[in-house]
PDB file of C-alpha atoms and ligand atoms in Angstrom:
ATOM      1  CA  UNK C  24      20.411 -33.422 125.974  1.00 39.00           C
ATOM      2  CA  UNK C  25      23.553 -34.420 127.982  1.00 42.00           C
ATOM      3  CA  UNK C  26      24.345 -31.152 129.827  1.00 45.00           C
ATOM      4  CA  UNK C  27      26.912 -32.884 131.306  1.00 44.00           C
ATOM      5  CA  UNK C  28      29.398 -33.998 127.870  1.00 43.00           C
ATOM      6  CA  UNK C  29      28.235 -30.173 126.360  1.00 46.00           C
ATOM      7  CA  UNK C  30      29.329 -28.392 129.132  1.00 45.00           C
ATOM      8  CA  UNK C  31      33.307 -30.055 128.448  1.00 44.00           C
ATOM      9  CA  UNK C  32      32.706 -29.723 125.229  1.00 47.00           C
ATOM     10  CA  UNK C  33      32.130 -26.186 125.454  1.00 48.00           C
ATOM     11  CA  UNK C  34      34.578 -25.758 128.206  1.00 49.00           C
ATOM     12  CA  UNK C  35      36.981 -27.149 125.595  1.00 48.00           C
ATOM     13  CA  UNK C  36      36.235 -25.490 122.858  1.00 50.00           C
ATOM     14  CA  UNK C  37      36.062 -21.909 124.531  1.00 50.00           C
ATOM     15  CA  UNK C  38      39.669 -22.889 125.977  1.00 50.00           C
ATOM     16  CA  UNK C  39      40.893 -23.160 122.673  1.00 46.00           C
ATOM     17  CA  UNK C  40      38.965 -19.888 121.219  1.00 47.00           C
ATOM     18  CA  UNK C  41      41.015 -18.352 123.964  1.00 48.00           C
ATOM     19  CA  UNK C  42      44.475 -19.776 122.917  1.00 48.00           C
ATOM     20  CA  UNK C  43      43.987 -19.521 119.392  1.00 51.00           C
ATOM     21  CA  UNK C  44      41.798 -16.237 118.322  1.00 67.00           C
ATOM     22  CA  UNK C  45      42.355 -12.684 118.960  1.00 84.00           C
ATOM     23  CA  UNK C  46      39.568 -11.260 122.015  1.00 94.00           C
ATOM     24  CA  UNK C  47      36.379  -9.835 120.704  1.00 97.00           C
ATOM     25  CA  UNK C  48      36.507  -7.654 123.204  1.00 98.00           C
ATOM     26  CA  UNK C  49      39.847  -6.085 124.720  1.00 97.00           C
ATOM     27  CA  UNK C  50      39.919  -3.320 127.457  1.00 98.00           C
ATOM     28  CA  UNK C  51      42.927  -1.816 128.668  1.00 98.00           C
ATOM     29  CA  UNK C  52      42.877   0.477 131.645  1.00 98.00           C
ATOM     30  CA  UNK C  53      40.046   2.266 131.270  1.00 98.00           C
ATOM     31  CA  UNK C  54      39.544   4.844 134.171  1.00 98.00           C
ATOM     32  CA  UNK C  55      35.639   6.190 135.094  1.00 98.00           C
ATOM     33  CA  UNK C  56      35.491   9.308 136.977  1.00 98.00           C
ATOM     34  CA  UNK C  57      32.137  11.051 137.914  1.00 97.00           C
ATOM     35  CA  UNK C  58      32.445  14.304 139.750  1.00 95.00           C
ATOM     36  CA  UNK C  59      35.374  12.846 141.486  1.00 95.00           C
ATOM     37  CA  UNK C  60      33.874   9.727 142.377  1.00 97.00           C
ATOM     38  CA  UNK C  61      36.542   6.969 140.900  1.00 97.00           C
ATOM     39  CA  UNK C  62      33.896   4.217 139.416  1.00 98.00           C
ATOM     40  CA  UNK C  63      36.136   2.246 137.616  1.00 98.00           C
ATOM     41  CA  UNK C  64      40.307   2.473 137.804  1.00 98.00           C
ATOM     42  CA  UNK C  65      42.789   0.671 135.578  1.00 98.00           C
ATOM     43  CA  UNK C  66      39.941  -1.988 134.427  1.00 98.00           C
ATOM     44  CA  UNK C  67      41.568  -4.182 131.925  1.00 97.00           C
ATOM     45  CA  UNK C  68      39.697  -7.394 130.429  1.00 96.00           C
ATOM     46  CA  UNK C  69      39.557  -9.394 127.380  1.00 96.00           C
ATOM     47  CA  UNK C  70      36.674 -11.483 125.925  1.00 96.00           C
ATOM     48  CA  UNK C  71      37.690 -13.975 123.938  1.00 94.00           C
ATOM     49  CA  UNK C  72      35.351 -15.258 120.579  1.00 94.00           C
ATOM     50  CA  UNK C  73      32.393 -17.561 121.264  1.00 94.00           C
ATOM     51  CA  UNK C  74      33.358 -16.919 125.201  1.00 94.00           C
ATOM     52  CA  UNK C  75      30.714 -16.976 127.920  1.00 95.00           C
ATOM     53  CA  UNK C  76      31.951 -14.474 130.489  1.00 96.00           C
ATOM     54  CA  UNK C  77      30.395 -13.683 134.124  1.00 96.00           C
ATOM     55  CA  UNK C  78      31.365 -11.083 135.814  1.00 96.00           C
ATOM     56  CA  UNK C  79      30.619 -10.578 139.812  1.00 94.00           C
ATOM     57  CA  UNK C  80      30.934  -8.508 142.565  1.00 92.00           C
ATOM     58  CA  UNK C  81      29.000  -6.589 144.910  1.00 91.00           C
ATOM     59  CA  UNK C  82      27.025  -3.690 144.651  1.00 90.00           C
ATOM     60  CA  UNK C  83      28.728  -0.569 143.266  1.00 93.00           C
ATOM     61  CA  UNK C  84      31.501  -2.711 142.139  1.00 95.00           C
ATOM     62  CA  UNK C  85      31.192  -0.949 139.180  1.00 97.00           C
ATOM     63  CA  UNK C  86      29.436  -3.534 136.556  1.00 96.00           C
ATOM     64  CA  UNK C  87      27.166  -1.980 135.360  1.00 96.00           C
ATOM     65  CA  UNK C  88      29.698   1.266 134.561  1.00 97.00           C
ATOM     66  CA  UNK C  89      32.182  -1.342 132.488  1.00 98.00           C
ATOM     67  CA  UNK C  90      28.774  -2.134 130.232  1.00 97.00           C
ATOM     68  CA  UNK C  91      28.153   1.648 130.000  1.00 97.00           C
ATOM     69  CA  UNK C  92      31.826   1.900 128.518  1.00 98.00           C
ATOM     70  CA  UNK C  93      31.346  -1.076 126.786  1.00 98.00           C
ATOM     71  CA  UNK C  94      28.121   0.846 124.833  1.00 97.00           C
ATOM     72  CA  UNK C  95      29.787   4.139 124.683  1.00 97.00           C
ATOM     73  CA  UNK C  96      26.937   5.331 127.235  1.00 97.00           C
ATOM     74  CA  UNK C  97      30.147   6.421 129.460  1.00 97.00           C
ATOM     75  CA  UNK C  98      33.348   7.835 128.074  1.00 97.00           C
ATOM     76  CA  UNK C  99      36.028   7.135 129.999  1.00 98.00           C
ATOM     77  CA  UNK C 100      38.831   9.721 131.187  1.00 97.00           C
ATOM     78  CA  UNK C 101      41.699   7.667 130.129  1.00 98.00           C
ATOM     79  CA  UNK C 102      41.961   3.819 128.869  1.00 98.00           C
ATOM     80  CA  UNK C 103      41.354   1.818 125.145  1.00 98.00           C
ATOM     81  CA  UNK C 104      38.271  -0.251 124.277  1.00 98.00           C
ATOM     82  CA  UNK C 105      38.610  -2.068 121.512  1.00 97.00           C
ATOM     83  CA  UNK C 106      35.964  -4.511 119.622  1.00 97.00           C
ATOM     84  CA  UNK C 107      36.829  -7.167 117.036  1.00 94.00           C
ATOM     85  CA  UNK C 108      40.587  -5.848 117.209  1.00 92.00           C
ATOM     86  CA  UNK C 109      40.159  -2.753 115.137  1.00 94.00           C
ATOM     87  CA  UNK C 110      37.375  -0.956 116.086  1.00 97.00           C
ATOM     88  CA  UNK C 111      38.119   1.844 118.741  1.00 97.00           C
ATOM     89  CA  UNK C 112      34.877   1.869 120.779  1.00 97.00           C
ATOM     90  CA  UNK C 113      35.808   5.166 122.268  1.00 96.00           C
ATOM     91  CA  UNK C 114      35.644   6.845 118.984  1.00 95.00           C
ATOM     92  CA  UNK C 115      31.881   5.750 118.292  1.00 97.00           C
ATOM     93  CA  UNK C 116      28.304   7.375 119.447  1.00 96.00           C
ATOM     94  CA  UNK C 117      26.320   4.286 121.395  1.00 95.00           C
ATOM     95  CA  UNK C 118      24.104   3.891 117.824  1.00 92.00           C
ATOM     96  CA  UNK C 119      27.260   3.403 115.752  1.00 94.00           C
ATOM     97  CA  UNK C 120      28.339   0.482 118.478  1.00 96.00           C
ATOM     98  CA  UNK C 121      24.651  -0.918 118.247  1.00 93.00           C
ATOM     99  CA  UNK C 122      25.357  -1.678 114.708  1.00 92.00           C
ATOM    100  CA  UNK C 123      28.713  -2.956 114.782  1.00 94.00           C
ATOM    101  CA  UNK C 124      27.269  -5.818 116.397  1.00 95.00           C
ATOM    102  CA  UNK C 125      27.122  -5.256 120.145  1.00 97.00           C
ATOM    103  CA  UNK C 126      23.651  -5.609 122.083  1.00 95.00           C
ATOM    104  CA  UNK C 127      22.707  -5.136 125.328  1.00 94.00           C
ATOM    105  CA  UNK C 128      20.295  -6.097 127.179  1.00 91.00           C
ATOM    106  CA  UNK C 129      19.451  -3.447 130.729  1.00 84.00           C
ATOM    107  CA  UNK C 130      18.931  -4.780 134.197  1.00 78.00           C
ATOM    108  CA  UNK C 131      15.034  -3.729 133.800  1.00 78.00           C
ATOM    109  CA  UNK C 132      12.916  -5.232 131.233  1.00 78.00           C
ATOM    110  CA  UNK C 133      12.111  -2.360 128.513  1.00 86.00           C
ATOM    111  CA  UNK C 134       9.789  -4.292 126.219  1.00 93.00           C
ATOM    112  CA  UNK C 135       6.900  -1.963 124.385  1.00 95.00           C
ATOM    113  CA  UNK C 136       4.258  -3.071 126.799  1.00 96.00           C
ATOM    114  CA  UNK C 137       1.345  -1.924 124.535  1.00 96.00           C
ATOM    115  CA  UNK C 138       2.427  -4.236 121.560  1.00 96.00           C
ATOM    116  CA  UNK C 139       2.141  -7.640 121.279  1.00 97.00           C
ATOM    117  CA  UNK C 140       5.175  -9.912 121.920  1.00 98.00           C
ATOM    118  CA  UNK C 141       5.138 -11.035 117.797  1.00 97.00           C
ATOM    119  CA  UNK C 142       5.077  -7.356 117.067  1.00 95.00           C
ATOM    120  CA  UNK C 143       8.180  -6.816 120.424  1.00 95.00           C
ATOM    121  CA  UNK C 144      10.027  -9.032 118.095  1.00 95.00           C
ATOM    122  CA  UNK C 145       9.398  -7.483 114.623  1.00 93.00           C
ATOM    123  CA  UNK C 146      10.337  -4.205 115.706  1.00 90.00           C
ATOM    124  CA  UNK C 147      13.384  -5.679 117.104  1.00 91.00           C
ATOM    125  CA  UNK C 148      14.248  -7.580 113.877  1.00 87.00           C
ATOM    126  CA  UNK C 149      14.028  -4.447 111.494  1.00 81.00           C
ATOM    127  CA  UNK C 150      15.761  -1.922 114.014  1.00 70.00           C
ATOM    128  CA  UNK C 151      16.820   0.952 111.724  1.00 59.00           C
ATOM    129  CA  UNK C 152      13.012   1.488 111.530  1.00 56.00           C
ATOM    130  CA  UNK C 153      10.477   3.766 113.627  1.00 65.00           C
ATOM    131  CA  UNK C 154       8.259   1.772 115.849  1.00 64.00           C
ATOM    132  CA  UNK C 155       5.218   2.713 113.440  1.00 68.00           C
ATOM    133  CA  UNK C 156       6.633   2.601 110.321  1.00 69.00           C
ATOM    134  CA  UNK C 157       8.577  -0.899 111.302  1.00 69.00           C
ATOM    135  CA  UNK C 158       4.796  -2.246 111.916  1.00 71.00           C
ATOM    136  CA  UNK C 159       3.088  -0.921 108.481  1.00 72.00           C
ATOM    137  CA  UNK C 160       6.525  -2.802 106.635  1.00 76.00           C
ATOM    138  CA  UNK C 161       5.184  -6.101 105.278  1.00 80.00           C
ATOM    139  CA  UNK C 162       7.714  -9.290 106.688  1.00 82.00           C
ATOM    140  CA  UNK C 163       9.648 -11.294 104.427  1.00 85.00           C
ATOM    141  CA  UNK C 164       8.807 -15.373 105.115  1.00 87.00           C
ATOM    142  CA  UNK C 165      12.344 -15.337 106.013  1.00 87.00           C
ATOM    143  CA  UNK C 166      11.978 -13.006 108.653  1.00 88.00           C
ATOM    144  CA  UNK C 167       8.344 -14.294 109.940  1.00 91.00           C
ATOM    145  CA  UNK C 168       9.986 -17.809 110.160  1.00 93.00           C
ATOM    146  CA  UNK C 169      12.571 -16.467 111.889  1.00 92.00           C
ATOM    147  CA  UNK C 170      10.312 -14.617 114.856  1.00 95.00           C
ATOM    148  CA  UNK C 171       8.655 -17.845 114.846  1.00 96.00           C
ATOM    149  CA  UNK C 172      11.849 -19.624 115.457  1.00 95.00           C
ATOM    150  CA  UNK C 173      12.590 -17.185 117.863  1.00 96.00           C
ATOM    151  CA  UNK C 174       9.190 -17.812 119.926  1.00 97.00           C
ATOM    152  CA  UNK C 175      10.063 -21.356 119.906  1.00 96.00           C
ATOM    153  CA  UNK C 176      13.330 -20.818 121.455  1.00 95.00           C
ATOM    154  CA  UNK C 177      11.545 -18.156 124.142  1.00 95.00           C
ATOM    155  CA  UNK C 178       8.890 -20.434 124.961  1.00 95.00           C
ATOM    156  CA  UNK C 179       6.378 -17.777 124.189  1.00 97.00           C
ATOM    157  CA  UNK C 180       4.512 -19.452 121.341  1.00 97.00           C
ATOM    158  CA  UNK C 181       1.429 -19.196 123.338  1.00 97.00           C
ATOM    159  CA  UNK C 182       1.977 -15.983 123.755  1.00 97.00           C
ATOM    160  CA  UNK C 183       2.803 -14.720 120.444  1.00 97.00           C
ATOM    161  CA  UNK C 184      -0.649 -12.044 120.114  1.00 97.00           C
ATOM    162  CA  UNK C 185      -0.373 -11.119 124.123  1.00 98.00           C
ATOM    163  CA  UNK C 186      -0.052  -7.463 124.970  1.00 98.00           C
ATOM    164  CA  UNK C 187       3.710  -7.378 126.444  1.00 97.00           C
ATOM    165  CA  UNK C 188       2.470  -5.646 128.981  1.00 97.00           C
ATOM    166  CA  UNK C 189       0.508  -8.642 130.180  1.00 97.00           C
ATOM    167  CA  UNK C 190       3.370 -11.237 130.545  1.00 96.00           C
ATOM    168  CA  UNK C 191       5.127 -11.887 133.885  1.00 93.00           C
ATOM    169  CA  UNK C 192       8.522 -10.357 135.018  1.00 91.00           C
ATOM    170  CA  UNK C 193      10.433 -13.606 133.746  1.00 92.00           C
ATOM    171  CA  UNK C 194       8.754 -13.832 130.226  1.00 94.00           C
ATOM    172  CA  UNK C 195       9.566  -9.874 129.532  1.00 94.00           C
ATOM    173  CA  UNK C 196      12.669 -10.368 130.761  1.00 92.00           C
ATOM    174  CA  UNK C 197      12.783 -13.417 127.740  1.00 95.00           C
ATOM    175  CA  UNK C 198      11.034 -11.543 125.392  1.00 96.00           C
ATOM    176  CA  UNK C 199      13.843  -8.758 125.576  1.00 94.00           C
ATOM    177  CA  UNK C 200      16.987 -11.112 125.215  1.00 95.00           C
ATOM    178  CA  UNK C 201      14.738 -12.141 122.078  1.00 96.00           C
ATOM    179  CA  UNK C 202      14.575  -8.860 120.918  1.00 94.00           C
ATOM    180  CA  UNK C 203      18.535  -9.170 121.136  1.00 94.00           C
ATOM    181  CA  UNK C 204      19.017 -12.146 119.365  1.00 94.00           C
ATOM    182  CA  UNK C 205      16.600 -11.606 116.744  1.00 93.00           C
ATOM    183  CA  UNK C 206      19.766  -8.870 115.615  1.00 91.00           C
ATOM    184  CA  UNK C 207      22.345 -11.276 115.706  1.00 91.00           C
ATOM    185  CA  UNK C 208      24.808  -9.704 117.656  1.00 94.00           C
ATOM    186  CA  UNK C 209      28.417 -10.702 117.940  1.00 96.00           C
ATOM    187  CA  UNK C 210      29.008  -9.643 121.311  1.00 97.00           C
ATOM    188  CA  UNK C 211      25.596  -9.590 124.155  1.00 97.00           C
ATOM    189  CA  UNK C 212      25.821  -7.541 127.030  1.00 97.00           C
ATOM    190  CA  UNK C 213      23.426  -8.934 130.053  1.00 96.00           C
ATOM    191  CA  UNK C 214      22.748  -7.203 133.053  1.00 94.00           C
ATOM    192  CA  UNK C 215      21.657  -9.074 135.514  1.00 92.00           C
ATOM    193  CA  UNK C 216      19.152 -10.685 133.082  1.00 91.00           C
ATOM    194  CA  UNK C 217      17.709 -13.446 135.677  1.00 89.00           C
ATOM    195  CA  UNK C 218      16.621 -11.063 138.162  1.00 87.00           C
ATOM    196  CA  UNK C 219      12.840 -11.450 138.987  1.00 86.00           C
ATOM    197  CA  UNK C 220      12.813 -14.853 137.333  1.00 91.00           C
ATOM    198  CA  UNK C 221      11.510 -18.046 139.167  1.00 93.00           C
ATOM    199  CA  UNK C 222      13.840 -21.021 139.413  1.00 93.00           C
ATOM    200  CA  UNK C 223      12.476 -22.813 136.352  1.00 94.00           C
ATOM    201  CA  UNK C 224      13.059 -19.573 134.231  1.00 94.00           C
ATOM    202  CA  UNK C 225      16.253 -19.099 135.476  1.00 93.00           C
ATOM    203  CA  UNK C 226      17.242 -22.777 134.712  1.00 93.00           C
ATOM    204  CA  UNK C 227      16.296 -22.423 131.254  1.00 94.00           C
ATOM    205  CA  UNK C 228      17.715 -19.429 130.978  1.00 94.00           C
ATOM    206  CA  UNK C 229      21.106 -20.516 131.999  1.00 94.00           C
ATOM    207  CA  UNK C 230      20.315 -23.446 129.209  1.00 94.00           C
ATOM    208  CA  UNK C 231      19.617 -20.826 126.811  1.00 94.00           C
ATOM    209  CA  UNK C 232      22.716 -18.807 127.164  1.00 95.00           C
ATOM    210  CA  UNK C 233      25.006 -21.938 127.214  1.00 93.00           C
ATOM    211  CA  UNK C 234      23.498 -22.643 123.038  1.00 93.00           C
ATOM    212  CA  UNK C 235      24.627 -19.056 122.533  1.00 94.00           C
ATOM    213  CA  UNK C 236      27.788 -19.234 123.661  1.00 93.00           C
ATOM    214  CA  UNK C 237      30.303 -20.436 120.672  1.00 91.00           C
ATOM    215  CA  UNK C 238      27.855 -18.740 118.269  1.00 92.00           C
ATOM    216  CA  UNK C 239      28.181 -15.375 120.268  1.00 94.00           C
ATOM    217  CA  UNK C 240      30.389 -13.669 122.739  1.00 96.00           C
ATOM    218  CA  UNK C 241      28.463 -13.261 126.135  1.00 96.00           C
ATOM    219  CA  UNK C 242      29.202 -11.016 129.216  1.00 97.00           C
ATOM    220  CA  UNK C 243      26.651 -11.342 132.095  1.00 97.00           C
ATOM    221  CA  UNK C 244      26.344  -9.462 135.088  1.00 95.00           C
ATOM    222  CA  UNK C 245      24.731 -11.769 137.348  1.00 90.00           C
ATOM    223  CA  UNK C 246      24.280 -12.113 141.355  1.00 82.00           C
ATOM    224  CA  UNK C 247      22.941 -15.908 141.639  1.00 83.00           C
ATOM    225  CA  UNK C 248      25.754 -17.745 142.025  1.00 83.00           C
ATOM    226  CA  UNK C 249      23.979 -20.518 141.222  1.00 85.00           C
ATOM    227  CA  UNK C 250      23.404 -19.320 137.905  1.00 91.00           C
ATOM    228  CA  UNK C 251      26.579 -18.080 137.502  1.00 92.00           C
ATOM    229  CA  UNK C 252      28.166 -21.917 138.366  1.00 89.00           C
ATOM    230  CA  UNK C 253      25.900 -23.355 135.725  1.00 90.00           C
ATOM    231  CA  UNK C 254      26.910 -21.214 132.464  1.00 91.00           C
ATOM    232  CA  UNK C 255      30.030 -19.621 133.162  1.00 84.00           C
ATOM    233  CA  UNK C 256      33.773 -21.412 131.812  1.00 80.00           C
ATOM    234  CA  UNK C 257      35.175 -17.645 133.309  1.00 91.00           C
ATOM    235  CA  UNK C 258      34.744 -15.434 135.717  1.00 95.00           C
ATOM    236  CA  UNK C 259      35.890 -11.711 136.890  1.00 96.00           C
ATOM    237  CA  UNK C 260      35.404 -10.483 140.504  1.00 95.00           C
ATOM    238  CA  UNK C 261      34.858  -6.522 140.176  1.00 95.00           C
ATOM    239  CA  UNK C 262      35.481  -4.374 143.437  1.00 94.00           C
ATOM    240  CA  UNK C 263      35.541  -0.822 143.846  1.00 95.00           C
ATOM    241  CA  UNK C 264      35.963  -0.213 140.072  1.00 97.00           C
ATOM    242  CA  UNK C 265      38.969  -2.598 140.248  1.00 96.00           C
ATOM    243  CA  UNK C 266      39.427  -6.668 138.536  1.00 96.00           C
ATOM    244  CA  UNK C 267      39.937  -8.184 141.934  1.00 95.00           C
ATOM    245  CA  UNK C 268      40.182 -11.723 140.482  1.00 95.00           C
ATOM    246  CA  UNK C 269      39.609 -13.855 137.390  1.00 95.00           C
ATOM    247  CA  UNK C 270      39.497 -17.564 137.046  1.00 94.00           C
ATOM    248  CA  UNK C 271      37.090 -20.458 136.781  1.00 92.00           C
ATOM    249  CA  UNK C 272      34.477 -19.920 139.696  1.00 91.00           C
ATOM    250  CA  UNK C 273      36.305 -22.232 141.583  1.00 91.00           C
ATOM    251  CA  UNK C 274      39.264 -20.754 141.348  1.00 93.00           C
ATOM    252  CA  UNK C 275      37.740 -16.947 142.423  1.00 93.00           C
ATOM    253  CA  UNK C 276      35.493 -18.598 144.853  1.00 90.00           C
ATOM    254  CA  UNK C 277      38.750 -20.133 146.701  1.00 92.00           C
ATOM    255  CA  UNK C 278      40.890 -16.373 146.457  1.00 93.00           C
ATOM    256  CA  UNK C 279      41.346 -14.919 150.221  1.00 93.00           C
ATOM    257  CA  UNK C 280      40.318 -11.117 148.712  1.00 92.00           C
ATOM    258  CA  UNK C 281      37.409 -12.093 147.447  1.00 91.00           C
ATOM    259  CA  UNK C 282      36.114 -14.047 150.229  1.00 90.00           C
ATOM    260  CA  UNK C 283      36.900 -11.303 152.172  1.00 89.00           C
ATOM    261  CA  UNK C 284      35.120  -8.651 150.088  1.00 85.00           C
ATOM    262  CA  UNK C 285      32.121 -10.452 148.715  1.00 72.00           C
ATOM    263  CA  UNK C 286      31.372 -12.734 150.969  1.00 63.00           C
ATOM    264  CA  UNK C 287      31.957 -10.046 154.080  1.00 62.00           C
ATOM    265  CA  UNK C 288      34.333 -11.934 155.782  1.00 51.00           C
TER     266      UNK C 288
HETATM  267  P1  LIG R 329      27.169  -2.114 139.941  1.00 82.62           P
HETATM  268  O1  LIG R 329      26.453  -2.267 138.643  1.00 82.62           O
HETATM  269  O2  LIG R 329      28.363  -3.016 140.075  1.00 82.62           O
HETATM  270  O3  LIG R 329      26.256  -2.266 141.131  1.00 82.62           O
HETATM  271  P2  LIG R 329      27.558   0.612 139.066  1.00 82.62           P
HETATM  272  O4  LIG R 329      28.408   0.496 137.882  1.00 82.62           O
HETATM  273  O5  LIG R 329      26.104   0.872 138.829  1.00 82.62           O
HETATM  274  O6  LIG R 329      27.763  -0.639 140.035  1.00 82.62           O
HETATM  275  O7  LIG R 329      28.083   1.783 139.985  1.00 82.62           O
HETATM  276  C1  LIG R 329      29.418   1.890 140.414  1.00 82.62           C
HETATM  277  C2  LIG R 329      29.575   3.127 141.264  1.00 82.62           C
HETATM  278  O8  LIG R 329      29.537   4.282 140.430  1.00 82.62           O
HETATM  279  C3  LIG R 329      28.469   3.297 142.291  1.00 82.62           C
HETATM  280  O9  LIG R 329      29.046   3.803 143.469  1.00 82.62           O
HETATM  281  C4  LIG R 329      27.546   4.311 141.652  1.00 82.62           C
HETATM  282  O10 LIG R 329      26.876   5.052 142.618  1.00 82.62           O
HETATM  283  C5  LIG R 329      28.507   5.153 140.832  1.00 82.62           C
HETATM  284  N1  LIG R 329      27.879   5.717 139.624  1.00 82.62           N
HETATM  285  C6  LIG R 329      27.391   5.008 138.593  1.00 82.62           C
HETATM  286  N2  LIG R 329      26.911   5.824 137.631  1.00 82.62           N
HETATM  287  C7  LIG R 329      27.121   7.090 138.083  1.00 82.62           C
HETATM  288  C8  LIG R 329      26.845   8.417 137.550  1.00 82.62           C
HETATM  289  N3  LIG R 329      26.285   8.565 136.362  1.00 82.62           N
HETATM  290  N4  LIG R 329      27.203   9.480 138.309  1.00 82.62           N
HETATM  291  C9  LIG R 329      27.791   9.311 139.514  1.00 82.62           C
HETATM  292  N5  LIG R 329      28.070   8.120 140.059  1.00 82.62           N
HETATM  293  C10 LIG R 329      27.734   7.021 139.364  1.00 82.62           C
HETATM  294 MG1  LIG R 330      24.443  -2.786 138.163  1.00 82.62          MG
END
């Protein structure tokens, strides 16, 4: 691997997804309001195909909110969401939104800790399924291949009959991006997904996200900066429910409001 030549490549070829394709994504102020607490105001954003999107900020900014709105978890009072161009997002129930092609994976891993991670992933695969009857379904060889594939790519081969419940922090955390992939969605959602992971894990999942990016749309919520600096071609600074910047990292990490806001200055 030559991280070095695929990261222009990619750079390049998410530049041009940008100037030539319509967003996958498109959000035009949308407006949160709990109880009279303003969580997000005027939040506009567009994703563009095959992008790889980060988006910052500090605590309360409001991140997690946009993926809430993003899932249909959260209404908003006032503001359009729309996915793939035509489909209004605030029109559709969270399940409807799931199956259009938009997964997401939650800050804290929720893998079925009493399964083992083969049967994490089978579920996953054949989602329209209960848990139970999911399990008694017989696999196609297609679809075993693909979990296998799938293992490969999580580095949890060895792991394949372990309880879930038995892995560490970082391999749940992998095991539930799996259980996203193994769905193929057009657009991921990631919340914070590096979180509890050691370095290595966190290195590889940065590696991992930069082979999905092209293939799928990504937005991840992410605090490590160093992370963030590895994967991401674009980044948006959220603060106080507000886009406070946007730019390559370099570009938001050199803006005087966001030094002063996120960095405390
Ligand atoms: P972040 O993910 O950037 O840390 P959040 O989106 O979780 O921020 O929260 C943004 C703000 O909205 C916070 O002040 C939080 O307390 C508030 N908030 C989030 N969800 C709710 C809710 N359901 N009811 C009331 N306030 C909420
Ligand atoms: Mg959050």
């Amino acid at each position: 691997m030559q991280p070095a030549e695929s990261l222009f490549t990619r750079q390049y070829a998410t530049d041009r997804f940008r100037e030539q394709t319509d967003p996958v994504l498109a959000l035009e102020n949308i407006n949160v309001n709990f109880d009279g607490f303003q969580a997000l105001t005027n939040l506009s954003l567009n994703i563009g195909v095959g992008e790889l999107r980060c988006v910052i900020g500090p605590n309360g900014a409001g991140k997690t909110t946009l993926m809430d709105v993003i899932t249909g978890k959260t209404k908003p009072q006032s503001g359009k969401a729309f996915y793939d161009q035509s489909i209004d997002l605030m029109r559709l129930e969270p399940i409807e939104i799931a199956r259009r092609g938009i997964g997401r994976k939650f800050q804290k891993p929720t893998v079925f800790e009493a399964l083992t991670v083969f049967e994490n992933l089978e579920i996953a695969q054949k989602n329209e399924k209960s848990v139970w009857a999911s399990l008694r379904a017989k696999l196609s060889g297609e679809q075993r291949d693909r979990i296998d594939d799938m293992l490969v790519t999580l580095r949890l081969t060895g792991e394949r009959h372990r309880r879930a419940g038995l892995l560490s922090h970082g391999q749940k955390q992998f095991l539930e991006i799996g259980m996203l992939l193994v769905q193929d969605p057009h657009l991921l959602l990631l919340d914070e997904p590096a979180a509890g992971m050691t370095d290595a894990e966190t290195e590889y999942t940065a590696e991992l996200f930069r082979s999905l990016a092209g293939k799928h749309s990504l937005m991840v919520v992410e605090h490590d900066m160093g992370f963030v600096e590895t994967i991401a071609d674009h980044v948006t600074v959220l603060h106080q429910g507000q886009v406070l910047a946007e730019g390559s990292l370099r570009e938001v990490q050199a803006n005087e409001q966001v030094i002063e806001v996120y960095l405390g200055r």
